[in-house]
Tab-separated table of C-alpha atoms in Angstrom:
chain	number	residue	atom	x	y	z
A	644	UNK	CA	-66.017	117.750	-42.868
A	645	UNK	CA	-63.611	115.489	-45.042
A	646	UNK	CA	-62.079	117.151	-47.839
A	647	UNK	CA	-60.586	114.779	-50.459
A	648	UNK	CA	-59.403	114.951	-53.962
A	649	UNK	CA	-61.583	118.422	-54.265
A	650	UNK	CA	-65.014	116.342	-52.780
A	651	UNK	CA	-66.486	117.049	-49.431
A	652	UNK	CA	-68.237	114.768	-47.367
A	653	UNK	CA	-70.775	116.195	-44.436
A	654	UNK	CA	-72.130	114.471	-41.708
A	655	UNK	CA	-75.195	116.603	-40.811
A	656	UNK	CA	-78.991	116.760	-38.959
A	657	UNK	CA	-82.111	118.920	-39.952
A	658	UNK	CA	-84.373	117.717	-36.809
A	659	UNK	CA	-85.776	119.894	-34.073
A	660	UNK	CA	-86.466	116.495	-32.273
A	661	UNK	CA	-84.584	115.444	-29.330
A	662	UNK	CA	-82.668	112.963	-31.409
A	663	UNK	CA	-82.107	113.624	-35.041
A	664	UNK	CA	-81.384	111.354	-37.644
A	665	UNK	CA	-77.925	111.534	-39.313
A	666	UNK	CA	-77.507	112.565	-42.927
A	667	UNK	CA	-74.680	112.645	-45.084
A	668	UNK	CA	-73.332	114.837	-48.196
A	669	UNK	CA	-71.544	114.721	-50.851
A	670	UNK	CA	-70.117	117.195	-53.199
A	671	UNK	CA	-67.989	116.644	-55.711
A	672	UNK	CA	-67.692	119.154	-58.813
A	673	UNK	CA	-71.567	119.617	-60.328
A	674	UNK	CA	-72.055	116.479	-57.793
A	675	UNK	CA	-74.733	117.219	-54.959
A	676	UNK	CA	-76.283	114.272	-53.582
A	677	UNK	CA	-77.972	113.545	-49.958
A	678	UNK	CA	-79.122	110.766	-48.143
A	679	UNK	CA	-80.026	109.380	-44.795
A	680	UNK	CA	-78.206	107.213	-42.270
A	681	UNK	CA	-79.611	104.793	-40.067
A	682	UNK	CA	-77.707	106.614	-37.465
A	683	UNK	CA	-79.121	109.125	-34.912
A	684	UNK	CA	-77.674	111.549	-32.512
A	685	UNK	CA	-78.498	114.012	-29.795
A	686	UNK	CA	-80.163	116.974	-31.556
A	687	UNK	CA	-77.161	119.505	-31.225
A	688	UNK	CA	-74.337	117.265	-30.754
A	689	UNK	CA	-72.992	116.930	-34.371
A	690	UNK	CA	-71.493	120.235	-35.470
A	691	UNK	CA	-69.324	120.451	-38.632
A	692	UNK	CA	-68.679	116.757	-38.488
A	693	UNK	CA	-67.867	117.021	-35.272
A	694	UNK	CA	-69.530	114.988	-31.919
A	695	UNK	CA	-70.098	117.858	-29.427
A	696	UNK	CA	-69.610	115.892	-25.515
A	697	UNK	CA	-71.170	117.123	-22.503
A	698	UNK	CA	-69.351	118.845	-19.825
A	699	UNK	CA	-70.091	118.686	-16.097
A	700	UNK	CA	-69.782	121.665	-14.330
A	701	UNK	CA	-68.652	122.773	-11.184
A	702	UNK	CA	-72.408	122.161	-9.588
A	703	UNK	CA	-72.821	118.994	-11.315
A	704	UNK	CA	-73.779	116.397	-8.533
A	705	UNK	CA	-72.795	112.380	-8.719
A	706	UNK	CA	-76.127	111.623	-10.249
A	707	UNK	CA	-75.659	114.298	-13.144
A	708	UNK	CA	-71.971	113.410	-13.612
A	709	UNK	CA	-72.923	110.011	-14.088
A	710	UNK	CA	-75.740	110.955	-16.503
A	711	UNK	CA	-73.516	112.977	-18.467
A	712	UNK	CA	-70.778	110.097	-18.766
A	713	UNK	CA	-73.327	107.507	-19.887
A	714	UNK	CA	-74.592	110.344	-22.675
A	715	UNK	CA	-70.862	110.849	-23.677
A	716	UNK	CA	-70.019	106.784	-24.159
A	717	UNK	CA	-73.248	107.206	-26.652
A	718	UNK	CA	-71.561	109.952	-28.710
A	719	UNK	CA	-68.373	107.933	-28.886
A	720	UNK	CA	-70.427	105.415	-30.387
A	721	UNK	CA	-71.951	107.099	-32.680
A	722	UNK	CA	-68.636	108.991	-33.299
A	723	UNK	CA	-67.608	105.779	-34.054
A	724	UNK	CA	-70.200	105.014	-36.192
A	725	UNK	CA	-69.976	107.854	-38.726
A	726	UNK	CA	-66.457	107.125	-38.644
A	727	UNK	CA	-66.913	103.490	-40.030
A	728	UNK	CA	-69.853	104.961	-42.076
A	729	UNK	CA	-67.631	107.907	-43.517
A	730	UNK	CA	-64.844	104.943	-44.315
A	731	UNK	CA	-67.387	102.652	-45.897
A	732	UNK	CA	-68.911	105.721	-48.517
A	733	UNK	CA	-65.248	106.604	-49.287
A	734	UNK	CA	-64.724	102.891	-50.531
A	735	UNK	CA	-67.764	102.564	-52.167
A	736	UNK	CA	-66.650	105.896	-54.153
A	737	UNK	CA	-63.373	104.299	-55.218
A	738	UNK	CA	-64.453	101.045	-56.039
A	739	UNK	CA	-67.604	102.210	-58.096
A	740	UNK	CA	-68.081	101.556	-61.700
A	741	UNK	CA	-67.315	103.340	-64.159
A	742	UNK	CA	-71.016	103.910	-65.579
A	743	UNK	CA	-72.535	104.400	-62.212
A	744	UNK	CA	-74.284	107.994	-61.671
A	745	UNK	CA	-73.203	109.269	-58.484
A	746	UNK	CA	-76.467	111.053	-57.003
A	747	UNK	CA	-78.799	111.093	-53.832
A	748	UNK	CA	-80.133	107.248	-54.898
A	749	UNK	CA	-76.402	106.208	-55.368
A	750	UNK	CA	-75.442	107.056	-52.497
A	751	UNK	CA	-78.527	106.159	-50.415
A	752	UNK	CA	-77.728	102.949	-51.732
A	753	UNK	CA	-74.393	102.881	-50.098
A	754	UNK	CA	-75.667	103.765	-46.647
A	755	UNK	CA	-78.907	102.077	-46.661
A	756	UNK	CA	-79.165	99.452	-49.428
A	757	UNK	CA	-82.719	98.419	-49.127
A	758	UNK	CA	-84.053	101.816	-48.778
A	759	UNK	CA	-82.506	102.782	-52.303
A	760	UNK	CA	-83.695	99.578	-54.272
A	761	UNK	CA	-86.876	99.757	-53.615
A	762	UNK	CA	-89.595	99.890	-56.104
A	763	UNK	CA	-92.025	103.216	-55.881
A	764	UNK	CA	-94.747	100.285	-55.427
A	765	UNK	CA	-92.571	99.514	-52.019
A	766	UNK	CA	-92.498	102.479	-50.863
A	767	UNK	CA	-96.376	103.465	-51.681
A	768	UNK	CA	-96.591	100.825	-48.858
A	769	UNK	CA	-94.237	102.388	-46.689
A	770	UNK	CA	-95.859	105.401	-47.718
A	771	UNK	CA	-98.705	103.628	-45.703
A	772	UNK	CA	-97.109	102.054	-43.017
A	773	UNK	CA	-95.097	105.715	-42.228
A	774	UNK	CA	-98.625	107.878	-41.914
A	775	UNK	CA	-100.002	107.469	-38.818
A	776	UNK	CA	-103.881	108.252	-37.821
A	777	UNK	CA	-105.034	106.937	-41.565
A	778	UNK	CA	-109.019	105.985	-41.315
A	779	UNK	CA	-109.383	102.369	-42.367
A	780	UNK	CA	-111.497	103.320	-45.218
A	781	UNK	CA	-107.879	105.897	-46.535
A	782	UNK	CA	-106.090	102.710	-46.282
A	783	UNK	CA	-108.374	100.575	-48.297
A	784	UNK	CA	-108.291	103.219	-50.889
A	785	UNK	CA	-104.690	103.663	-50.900
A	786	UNK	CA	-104.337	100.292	-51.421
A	787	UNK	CA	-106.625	100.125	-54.263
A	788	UNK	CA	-104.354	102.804	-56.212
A	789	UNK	CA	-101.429	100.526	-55.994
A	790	UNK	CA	-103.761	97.910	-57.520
A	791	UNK	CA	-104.062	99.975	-60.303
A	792	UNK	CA	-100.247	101.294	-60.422
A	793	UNK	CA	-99.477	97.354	-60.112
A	794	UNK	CA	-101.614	96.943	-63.249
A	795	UNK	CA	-100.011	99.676	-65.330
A	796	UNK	CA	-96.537	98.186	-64.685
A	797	UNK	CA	-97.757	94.905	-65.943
A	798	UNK	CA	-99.377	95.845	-68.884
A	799	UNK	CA	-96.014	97.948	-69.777
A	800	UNK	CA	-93.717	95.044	-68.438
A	801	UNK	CA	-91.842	97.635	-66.119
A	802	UNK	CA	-90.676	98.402	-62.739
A	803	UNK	CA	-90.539	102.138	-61.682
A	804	UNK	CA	-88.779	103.681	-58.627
A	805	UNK	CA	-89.289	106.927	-57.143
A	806	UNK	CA	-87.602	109.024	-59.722
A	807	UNK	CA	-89.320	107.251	-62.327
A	808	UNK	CA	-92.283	109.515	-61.922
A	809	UNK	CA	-91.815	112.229	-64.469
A	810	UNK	CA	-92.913	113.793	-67.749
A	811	UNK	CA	-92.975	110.674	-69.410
A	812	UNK	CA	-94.395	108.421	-66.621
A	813	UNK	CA	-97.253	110.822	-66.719
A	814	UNK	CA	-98.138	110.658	-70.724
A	815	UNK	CA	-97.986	106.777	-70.528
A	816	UNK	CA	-100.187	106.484	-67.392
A	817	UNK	CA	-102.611	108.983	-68.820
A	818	UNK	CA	-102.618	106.998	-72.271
A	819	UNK	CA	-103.003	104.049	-70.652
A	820	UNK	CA	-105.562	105.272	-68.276
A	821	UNK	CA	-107.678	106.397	-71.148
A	822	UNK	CA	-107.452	102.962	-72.624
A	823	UNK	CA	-109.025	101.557	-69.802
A	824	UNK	CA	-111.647	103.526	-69.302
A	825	UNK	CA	-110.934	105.638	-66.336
A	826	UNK	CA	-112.402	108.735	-66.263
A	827	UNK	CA	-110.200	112.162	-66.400
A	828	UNK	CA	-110.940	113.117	-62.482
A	829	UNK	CA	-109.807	109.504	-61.346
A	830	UNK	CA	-107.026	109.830	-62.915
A	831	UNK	CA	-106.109	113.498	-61.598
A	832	UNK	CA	-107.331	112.079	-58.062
A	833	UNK	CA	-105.110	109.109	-58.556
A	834	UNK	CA	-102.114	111.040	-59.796
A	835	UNK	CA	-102.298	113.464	-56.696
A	836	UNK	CA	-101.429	110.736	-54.613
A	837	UNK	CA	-98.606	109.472	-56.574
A	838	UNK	CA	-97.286	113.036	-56.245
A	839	UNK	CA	-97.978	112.852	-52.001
A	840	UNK	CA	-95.889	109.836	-51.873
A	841	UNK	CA	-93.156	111.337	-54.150
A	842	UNK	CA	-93.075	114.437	-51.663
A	843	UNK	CA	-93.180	112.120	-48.859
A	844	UNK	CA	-89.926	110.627	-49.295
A	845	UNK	CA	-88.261	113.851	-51.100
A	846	UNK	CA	-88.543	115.378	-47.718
A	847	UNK	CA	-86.751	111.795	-46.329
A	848	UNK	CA	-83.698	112.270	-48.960
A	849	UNK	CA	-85.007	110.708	-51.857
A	850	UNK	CA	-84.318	112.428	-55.277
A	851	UNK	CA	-87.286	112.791	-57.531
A	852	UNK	CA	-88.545	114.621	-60.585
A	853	UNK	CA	-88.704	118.370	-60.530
A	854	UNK	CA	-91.791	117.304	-62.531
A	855	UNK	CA	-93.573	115.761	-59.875
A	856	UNK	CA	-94.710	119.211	-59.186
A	857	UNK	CA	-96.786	119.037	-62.368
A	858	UNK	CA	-98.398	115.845	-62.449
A	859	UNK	CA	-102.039	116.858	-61.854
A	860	UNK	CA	-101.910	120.257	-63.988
A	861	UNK	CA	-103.637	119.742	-67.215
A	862	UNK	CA	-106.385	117.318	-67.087
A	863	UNK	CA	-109.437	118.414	-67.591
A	864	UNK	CA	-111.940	116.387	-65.961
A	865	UNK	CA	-115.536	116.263	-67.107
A	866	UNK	CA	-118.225	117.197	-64.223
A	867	UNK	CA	-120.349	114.919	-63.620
A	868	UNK	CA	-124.257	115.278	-63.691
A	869	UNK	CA	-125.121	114.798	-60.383
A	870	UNK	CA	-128.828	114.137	-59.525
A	871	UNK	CA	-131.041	115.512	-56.561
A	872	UNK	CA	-134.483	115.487	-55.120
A	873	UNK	CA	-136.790	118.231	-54.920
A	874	UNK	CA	-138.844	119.443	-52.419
A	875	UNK	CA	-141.684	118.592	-53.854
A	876	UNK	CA	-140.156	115.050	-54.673
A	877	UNK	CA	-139.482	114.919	-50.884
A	878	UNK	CA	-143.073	115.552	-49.915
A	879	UNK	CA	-143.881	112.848	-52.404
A	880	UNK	CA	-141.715	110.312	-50.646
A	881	UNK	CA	-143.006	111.689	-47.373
A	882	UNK	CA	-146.273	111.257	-47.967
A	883	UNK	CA	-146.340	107.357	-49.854
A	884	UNK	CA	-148.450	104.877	-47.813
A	885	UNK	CA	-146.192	101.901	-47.530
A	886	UNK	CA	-147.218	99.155	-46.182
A	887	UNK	CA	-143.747	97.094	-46.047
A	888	UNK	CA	-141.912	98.197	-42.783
A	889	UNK	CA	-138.302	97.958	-43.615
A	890	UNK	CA	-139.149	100.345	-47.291
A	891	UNK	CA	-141.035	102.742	-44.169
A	892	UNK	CA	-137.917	102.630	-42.629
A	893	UNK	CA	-135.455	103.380	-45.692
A	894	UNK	CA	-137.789	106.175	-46.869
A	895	UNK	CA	-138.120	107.861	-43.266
A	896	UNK	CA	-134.098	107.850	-43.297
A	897	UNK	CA	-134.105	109.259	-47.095
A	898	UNK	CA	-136.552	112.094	-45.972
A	899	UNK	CA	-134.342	113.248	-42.926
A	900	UNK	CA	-131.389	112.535	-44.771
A	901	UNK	CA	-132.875	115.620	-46.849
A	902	UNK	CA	-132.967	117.666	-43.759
A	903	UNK	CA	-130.325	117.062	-41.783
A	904	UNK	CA	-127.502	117.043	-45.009
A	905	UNK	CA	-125.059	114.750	-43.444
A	906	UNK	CA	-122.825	111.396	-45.269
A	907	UNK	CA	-124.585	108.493	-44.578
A	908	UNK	CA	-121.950	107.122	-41.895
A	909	UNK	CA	-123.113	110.189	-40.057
A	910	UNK	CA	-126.939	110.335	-39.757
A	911	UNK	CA	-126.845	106.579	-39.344
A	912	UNK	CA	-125.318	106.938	-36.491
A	913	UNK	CA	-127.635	109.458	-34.807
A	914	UNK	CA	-129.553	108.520	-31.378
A	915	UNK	CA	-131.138	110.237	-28.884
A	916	UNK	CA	-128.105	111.235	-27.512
A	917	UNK	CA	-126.907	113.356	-30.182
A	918	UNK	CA	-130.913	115.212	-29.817
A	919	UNK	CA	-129.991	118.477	-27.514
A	920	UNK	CA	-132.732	120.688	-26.070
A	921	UNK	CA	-131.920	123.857	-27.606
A	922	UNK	CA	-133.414	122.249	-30.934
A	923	UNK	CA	-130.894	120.621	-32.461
A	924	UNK	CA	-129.133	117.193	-33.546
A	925	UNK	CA	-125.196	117.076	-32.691
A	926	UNK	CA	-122.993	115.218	-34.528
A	927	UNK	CA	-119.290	114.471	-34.984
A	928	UNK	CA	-118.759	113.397	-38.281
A	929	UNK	CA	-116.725	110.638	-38.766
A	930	UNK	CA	-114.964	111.395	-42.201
A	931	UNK	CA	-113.484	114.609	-40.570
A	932	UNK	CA	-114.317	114.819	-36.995
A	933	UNK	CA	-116.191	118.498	-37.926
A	934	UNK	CA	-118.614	119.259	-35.369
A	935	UNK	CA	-122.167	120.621	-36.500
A	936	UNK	CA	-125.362	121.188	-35.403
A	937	UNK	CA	-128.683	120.619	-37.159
A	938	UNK	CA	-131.794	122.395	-35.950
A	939	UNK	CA	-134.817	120.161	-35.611
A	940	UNK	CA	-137.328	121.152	-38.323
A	941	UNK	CA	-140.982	120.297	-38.186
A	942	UNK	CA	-140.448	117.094	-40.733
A	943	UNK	CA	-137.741	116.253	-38.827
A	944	UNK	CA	-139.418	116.176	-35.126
A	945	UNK	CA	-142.654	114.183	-36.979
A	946	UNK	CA	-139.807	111.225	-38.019
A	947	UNK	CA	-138.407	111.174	-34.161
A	948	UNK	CA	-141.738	111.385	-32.224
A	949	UNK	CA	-142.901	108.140	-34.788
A	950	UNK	CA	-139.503	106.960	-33.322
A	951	UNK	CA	-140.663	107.526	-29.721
A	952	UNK	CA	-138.077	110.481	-29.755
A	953	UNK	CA	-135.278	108.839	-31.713
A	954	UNK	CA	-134.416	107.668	-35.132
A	955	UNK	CA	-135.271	104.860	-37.842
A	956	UNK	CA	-133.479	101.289	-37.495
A	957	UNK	CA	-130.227	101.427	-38.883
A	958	UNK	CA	-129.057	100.319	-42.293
A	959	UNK	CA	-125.990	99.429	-44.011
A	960	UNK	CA	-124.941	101.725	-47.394
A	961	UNK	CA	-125.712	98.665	-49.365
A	962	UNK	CA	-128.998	97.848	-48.145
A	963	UNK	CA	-130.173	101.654	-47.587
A	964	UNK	CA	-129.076	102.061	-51.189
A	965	UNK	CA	-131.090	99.285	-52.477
A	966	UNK	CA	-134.264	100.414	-50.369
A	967	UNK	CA	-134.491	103.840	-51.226
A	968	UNK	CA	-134.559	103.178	-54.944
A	969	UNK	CA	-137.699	101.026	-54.229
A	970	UNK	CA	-138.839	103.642	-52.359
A	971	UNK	CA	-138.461	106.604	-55.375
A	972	UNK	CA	-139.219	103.842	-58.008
A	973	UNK	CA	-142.996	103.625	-55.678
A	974	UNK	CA	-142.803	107.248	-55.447
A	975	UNK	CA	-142.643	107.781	-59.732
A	976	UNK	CA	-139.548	109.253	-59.797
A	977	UNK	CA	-139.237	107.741	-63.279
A	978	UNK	CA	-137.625	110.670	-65.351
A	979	UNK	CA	-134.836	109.349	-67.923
A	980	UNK	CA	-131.398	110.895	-66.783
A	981	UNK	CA	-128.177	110.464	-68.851
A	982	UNK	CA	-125.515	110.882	-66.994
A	983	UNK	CA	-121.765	109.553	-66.550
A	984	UNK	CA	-121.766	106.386	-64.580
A	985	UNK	CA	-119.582	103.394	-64.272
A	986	UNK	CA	-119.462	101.021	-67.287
A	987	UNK	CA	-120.420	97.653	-65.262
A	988	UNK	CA	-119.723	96.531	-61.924
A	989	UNK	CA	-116.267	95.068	-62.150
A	990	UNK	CA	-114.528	98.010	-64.045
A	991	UNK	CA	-114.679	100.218	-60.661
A	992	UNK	CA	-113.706	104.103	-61.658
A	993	UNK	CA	-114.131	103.375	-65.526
A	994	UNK	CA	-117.076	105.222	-66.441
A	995	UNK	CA	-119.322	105.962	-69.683
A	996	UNK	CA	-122.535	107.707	-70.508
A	997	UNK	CA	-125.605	105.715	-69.083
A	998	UNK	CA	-129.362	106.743	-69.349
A	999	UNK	CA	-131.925	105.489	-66.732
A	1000	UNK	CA	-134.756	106.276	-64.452
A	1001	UNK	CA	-134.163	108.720	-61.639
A	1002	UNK	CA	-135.228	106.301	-59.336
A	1003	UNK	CA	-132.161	103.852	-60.394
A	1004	UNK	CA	-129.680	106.418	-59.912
A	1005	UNK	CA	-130.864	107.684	-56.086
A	1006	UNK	CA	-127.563	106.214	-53.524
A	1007	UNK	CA	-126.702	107.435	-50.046
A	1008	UNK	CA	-125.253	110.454	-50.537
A	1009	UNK	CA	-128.384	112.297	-52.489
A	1010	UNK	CA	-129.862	113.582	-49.434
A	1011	UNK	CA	-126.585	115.631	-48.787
A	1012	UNK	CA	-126.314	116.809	-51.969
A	1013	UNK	CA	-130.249	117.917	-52.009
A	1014	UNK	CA	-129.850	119.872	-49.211
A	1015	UNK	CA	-126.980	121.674	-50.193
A	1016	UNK	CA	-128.723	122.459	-53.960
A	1017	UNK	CA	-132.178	123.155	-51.911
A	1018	UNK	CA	-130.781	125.454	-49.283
A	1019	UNK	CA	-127.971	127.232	-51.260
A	1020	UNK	CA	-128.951	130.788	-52.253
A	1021	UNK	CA	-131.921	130.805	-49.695
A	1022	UNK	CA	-129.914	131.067	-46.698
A	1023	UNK	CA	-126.911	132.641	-45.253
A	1024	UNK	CA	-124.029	130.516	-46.658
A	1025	UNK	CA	-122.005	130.208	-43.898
A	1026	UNK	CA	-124.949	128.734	-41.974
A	1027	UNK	CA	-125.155	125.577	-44.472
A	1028	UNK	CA	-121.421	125.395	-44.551
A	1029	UNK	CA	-121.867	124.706	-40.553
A	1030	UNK	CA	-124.359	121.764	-40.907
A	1031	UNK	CA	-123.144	120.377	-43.583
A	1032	UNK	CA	-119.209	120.939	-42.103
A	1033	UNK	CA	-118.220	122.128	-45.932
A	1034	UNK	CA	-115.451	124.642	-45.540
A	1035	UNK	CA	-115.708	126.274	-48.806
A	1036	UNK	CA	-118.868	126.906	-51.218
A	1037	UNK	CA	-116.672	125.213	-54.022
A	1038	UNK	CA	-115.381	121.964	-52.107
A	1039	UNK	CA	-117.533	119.455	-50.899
A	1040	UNK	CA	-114.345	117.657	-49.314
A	1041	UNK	CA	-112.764	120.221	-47.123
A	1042	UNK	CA	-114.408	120.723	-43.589
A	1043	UNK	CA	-114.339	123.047	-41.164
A	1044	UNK	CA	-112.266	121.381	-37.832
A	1045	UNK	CA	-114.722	122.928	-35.045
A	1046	UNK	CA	-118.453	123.792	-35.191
A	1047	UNK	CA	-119.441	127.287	-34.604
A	1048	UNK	CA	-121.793	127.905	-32.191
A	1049	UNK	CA	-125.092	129.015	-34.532
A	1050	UNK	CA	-128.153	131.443	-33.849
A	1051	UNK	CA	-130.631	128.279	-33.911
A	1052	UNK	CA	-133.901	130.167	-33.817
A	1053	UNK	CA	-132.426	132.735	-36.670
A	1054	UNK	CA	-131.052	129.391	-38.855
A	1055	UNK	CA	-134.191	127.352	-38.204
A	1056	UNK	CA	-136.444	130.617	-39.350
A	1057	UNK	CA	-134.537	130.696	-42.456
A	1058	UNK	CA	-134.585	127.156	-42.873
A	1059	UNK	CA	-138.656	127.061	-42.782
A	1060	UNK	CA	-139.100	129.929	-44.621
A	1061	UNK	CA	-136.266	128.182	-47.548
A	1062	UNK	CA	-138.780	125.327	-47.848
């Protein structure tokens, strides 16, 4: 540790890892600020500013000697290192400005230049770039948020960095939000990842915003009147003559969607392969990985033996949206819903209130969502949670990591008896 003029400087790691990054400290008066090196070091072998060496030992043999001298020439360098590094902060301190703010970003600037100028745009990518494992679809989404972030900064001819994001960041983005049209729960959803990044790179040395914290707290978002079929509105479907194969197709896919309450990049998917002999359909859904099991109803086996023991042709979201609307629309399902829907189809999120037949408003996911509103209250809950992989009765987007094995006969009882 470096004492100097009543300031301390601390070259320090937090990492369990086998090699740690090296972070420095400063701490001057009311001054606290942190940042991270570029350096890195044996976990261990920086104590108190110090390089800790190895030491061979009486049993040590050539090969472990030599082992532990080619270690040892890698602490000197990096000894070396945080020497240059500890010489290079100490001039940057007595050269600085006398309006410069000596803090976390001040002196992350000094150690790692780049990393401290960047934009909170830049580092949303990096954001990105850092998370490993993200689906394809979380990317695309991710990078649609910075389209709108990018947007907001343009319309309010600014720039904004990580500590930006406060109080006051939050009252313009939710005023200017509100001006475009975006509805209160994209906002909050959009917010909540502006406060993931922020966390992100708090826990990397960054200063931000005590505020952060409180980013998504109160916006009330307006729920949305979300439609479903009926099982009499099933039967319906079920039972149209259609003489047009690919609308026999659609509608066979809407009716099992009904019973077997997964997304639709789930049941498409299904073969004959995921069909098990004790009665069921197994499948791994793709959103979460959750694995659940479906037991085979009596509409259900009808659909696969028409399929010679497998499923319908499968359909894209676009075209299975478009062909199940025909297929409702032929069915009557003509009731006049208002509802909040998007304003057109170029203002994405942006919604307003929209009145139209039932049949216009049917997409992918209402099968899910019907069985969930069919089935709740008329069997045991924990047993829909399981098919459907919902974790909790009030989130639809948390899901349970493993399937349960189930009491098929007992769920499949209740099932037929619900209906």
């Amino acid at each position: 540790m470096v004492y100097l003029w009543g300031m301390a400087l601390t070259f320090y790691t937090q990492s369990k890892k086998d090699y740690s990054p090296i972070w420095v400290r400063y701490r001057q008066h009311s001054i606290d600020a942190k940042a991270r090196t570029t350096l890195y070091v044996e976990t261990g072998r920086l104590k108190h500013n110090k390089i800790l060496k190895h030491k061979a030992t009486a049993s040590s043999d050539a090969h472990q000697k030599k082992l532990i001298s080619q270690k040892n020439k890698a602490l000197d360098s990096v000894k070396q290192q945080i020497e240059l590094l500890e010489i290079k902060i100490l001039d940057s301190l007595n050269n600085r400005k006398e309006t410069d703010v000596v803090n976390s970003k001040w002196l992350t600037r000094a150690v790692q230049p780049r990393l401290a100028d960047k934009t909170f745009i830049e580092n949303f990518k990096e954001f990105i770039d850092q998370k490993k494992g993200l689906k394809s679809k979380t990317i695309v989404n991710l990078k649609g948020i910075i389209k709108v972030f990018k947007a907001y900064e343009d319309d309010k001819n600014i720039s904004l960095y990580l500590i930006s994001i406060n109080s006051e960041f939050k009252i313009s983005f939710e005023d200017w939000a509100d001006t475009k049209g975006y509805s209160k729960s994209t906002l909050k959803r959009y917010l909540a990842v502006i406060k993931t990044v922020c966390f992100h790179f708090e826990k990397q040395g960054e200063k931000i915003s005590h505020y952060v914290k409180y980013l998504t707290q109160d916006i009330a978002t307006q729920s949305k009147k979300q439609i479903f079929l009926t099982i009499d509105e099933i039967d319906t479907i079920s039972n149209l003559k259609l003489k047009d194969e690919f609308l026999d197709n659609a509608r066979d896919w809407l009716v099992l969607s009904f019973y077997l309450g997964q997304r639709h990049s789930d049941f498409m998917r299904a073969t004959k392969k995921n069909i098990h002999k004790d009665g069921t359909i197994r499948l791994s859904q793709q959103k979460t990985d959750a694995k659940v099991q479906i037991p085979i109803l009596p509409k259900t086996q009808e659909i696969i033996n028409k399929y010679n023991g497998g499923f319908p042709k499968p359909l894209s979201v676009a075209l299975y949206n478009q062909r199940i609307k025909e297929v409702c629309k032929l069915a009557g399902l003509n009731e006049i819903i208002s509802t909040t829907g998007n304003k057109g189809k170029t203002n994405g999120n942006k919604s307003a209130e929209v009145k139209k037949p039932k049949y216009e408003l049917v997409s992918s996911h209402i099968g899910r969502r019907s069985f969930v509103t069919h089935f709740y209250g008329k069997m045991k809950t924990p047993d829909i949670m399981q098919i459907t992989g919902h974790k909790t009765e009030a989130s639809f987007y948390t899901y349970l990591n493993e399937a349960r094995e189930i009491d098929v006969k007992g769920v499949k009882k209740d099932m037929i008896s619900a209906i």
